[in-house]
Tab-separated table of N, CA and C in Angstrom:
chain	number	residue	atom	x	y	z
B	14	UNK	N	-18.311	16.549	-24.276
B	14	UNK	CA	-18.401	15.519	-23.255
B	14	UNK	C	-17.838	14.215	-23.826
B	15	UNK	N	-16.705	13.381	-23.092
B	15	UNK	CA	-16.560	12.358	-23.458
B	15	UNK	C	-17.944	11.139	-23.448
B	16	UNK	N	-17.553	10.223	-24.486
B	16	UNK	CA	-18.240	9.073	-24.366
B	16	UNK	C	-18.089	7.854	-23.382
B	17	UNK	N	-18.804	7.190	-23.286
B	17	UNK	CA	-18.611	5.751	-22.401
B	17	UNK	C	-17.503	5.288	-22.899
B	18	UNK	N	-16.818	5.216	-24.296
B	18	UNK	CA	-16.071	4.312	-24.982
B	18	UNK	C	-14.719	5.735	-24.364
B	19	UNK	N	-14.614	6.225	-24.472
B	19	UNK	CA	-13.552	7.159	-24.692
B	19	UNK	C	-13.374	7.592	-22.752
B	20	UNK	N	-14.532	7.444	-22.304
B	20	UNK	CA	-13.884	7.252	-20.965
B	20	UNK	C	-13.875	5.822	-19.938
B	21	UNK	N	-13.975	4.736	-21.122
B	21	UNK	CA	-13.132	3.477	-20.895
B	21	UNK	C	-11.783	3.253	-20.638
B	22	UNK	N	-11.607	4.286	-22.186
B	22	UNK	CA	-9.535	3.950	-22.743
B	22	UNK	C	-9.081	4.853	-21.749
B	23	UNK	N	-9.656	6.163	-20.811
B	23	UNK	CA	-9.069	7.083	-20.269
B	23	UNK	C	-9.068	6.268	-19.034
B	24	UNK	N	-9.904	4.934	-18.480
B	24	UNK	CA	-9.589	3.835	-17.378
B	24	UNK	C	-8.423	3.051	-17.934
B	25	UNK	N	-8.734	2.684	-19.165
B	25	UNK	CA	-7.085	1.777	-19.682
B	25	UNK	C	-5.905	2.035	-19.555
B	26	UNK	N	-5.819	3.872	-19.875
B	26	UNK	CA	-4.561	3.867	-19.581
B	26	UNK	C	-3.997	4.306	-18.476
B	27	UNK	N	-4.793	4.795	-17.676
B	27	UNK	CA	-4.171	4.672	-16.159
B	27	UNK	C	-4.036	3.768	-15.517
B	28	UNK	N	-4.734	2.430	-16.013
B	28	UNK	CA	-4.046	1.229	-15.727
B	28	UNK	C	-2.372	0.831	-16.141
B	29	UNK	N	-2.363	1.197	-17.534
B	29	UNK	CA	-1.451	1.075	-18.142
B	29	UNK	C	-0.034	1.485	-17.797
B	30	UNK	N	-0.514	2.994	-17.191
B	30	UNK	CA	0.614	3.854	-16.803
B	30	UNK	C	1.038	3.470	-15.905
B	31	UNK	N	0.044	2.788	-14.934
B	31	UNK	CA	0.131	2.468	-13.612
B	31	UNK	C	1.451	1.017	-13.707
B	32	UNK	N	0.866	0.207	-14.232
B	32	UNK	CA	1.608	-0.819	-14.524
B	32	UNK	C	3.270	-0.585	-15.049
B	33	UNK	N	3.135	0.001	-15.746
B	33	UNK	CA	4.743	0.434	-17.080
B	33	UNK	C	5.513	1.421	-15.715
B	34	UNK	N	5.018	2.465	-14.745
B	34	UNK	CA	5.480	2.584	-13.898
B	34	UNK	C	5.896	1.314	-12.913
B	35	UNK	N	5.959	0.466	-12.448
B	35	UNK	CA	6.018	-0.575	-11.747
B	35	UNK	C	7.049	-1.262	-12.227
B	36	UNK	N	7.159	-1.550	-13.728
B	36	UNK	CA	8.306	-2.048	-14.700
B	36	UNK	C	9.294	-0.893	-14.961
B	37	UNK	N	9.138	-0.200	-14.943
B	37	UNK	CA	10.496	0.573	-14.920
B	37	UNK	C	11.302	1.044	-14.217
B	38	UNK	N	12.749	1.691	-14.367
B	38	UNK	CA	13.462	2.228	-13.521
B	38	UNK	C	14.060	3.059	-14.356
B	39	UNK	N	15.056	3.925	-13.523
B	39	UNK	CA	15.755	5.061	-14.498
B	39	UNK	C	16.902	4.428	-15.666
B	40	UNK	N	17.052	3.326	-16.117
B	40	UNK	CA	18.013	2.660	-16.991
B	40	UNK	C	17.163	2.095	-17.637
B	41	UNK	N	15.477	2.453	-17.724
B	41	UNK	CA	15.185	1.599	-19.146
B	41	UNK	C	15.473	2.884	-20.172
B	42	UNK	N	15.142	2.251	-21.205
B	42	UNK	CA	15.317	3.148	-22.577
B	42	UNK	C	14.283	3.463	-23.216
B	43	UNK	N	13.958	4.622	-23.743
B	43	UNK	CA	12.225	4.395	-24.319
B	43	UNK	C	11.938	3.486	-24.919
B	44	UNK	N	13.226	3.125	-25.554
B	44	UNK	CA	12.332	1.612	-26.635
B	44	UNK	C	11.759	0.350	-25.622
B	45	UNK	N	12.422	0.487	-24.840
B	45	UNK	CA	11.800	-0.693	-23.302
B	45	UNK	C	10.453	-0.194	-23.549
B	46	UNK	N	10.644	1.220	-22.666
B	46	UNK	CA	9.732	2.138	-22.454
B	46	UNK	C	7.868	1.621	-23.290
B	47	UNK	N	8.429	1.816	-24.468
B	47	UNK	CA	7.480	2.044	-25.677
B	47	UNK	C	6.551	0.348	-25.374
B	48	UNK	N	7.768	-1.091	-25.202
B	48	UNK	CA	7.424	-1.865	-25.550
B	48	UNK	C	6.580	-2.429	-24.222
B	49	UNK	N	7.291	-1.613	-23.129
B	49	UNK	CA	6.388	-2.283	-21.688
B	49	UNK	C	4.894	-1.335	-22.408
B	50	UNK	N	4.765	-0.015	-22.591
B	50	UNK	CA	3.047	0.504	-22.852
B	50	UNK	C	2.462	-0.053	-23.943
B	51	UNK	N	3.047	-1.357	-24.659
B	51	UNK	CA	2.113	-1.797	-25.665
B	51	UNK	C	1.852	-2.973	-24.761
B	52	UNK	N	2.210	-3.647	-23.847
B	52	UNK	CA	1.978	-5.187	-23.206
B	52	UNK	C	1.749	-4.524	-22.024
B	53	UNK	N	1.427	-3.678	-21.510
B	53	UNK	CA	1.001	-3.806	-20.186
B	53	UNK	C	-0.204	-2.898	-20.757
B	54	UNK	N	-0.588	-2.236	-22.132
B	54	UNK	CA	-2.024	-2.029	-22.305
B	54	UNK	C	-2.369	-3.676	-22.729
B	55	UNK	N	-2.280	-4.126	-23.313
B	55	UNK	CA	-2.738	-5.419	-23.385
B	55	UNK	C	-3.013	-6.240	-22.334
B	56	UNK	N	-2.514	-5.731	-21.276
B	56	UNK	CA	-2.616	-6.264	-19.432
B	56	UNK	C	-4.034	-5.176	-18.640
B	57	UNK	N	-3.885	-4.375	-19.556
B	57	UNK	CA	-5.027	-3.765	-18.985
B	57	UNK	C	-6.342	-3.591	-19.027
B	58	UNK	N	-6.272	-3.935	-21.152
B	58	UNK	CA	-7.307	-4.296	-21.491
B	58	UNK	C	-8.432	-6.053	-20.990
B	59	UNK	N	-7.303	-6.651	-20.765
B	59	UNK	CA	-7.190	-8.013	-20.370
B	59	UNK	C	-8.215	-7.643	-18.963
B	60	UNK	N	-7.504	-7.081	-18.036
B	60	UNK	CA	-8.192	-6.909	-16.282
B	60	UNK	C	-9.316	-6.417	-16.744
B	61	UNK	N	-9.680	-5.144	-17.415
B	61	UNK	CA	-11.253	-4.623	-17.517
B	61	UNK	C	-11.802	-5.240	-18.149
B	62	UNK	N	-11.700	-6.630	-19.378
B	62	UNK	CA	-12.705	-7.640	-19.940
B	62	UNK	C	-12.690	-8.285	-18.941
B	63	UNK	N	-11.867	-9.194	-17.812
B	63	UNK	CA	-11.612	-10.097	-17.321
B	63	UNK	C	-13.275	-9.488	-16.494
B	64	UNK	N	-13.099	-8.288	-15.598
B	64	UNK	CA	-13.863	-7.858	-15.160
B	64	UNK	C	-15.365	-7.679	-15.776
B	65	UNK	N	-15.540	-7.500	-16.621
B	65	UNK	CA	-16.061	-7.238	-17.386
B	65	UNK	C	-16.592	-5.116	-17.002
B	66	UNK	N	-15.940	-4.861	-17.282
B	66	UNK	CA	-15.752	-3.411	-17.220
B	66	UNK	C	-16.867	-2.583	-17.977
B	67	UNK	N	-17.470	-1.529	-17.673
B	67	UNK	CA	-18.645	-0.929	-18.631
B	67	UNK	C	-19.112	0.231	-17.999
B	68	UNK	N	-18.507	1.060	-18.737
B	68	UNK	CA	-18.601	2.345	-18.733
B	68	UNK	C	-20.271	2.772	-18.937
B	69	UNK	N	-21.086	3.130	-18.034
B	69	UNK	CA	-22.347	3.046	-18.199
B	69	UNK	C	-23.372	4.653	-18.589
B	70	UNK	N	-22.559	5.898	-17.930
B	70	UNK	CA	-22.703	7.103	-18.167
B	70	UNK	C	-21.316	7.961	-17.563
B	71	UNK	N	-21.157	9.201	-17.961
B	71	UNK	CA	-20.503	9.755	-18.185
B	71	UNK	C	-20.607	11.049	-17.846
B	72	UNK	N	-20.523	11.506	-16.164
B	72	UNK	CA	-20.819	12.292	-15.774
B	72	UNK	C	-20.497	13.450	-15.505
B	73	UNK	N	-18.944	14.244	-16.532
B	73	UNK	CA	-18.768	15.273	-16.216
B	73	UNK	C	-18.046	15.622	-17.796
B	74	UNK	N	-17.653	16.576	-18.268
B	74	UNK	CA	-17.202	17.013	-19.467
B	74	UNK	C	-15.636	16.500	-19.627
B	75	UNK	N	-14.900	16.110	-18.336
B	75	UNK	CA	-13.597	16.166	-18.469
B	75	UNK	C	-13.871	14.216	-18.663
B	76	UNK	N	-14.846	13.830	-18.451
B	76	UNK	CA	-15.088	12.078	-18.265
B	76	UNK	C	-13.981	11.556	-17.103
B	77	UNK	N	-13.606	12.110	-16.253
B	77	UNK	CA	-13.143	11.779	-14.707
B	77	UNK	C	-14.347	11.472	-13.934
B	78	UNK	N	-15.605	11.418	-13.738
B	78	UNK	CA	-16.505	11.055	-13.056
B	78	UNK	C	-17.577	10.593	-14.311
B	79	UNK	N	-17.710	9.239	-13.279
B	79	UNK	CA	-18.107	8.301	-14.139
B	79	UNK	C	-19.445	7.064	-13.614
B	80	UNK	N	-20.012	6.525	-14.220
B	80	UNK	CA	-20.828	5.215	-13.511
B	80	UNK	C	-20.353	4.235	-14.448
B	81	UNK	N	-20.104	3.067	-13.445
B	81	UNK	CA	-19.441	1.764	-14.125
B	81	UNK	C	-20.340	0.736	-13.722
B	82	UNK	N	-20.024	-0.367	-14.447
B	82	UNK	CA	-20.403	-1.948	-13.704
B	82	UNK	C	-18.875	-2.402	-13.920
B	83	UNK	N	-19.023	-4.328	-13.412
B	83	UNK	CA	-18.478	-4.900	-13.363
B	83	UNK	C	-18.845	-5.818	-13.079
B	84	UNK	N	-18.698	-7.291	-14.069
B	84	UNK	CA	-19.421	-8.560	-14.020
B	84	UNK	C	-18.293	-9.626	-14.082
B	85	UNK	N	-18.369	-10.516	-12.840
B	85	UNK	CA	-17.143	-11.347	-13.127
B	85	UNK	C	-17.442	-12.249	-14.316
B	86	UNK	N	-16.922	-12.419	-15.053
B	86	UNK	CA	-17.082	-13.160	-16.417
B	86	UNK	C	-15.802	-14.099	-16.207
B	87	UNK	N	-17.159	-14.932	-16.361
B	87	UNK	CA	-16.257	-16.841	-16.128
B	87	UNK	C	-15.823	-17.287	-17.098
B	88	UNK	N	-14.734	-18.650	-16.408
B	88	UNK	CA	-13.608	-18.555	-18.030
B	88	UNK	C	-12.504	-18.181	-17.361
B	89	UNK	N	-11.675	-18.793	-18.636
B	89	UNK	CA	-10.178	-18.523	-18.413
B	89	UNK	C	-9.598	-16.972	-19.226
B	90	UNK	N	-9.194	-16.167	-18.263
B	90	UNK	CA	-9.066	-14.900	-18.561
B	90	UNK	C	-7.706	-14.747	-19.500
B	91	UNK	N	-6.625	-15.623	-19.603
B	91	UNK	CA	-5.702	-16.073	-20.284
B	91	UNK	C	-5.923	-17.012	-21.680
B	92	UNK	N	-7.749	-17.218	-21.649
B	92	UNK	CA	-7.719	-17.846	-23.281
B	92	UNK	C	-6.809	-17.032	-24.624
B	93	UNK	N	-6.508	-18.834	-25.389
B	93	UNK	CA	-5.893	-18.351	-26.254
B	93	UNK	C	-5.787	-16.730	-27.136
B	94	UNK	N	-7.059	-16.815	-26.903
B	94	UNK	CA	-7.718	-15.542	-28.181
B	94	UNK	C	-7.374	-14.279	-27.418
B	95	UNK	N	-7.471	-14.280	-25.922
B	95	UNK	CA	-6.751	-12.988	-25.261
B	95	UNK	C	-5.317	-12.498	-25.333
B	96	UNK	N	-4.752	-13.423	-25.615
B	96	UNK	CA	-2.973	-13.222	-25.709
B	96	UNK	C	-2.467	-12.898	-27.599
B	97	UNK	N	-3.296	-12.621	-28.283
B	97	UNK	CA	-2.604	-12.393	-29.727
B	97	UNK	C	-2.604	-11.139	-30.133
């Protein structure tokens, strides 16, 4: 059975994918490729803190069904310390 933490990153990166699909077209190059899935996980991780995201239980073996929260957490979601 996955964990809360491990069916977090399995929310991250379908964000991720989701996003890097959106930025691409058939003329990028993987190295594009490679560099949009390192900054648009960093875009993703960003939305589920912004949210404050929390994987709370973990309700099936494949961790596709899930219980979450979400707390708007105030603040600038672009602080310095989020962008390095």
């Amino acid at each position: 059975m996955n964990t809360p933490e491990e069916t977090r990153l399995k929310v991250r990166d379908l964000l991720m994918e989701i996003l890097v699909s959106l930025a691409v077209d058939d003329e990028t190059t993987d190295e594009e490729v490679a560099t949009f899935e390192d900054d648009m996980g960093g875009v993703a991780d960003l939305m589920l803190d912004s949210l404050g995201f929390k994987v709370v239980s973990v309700d099936n073996e494949e961790g596709t069904r899930f219980t979450a929260t979400f707390e708007m957490i105030e603040g600038d979601p672009l602080d310095d310390s989020d962008l390095d």
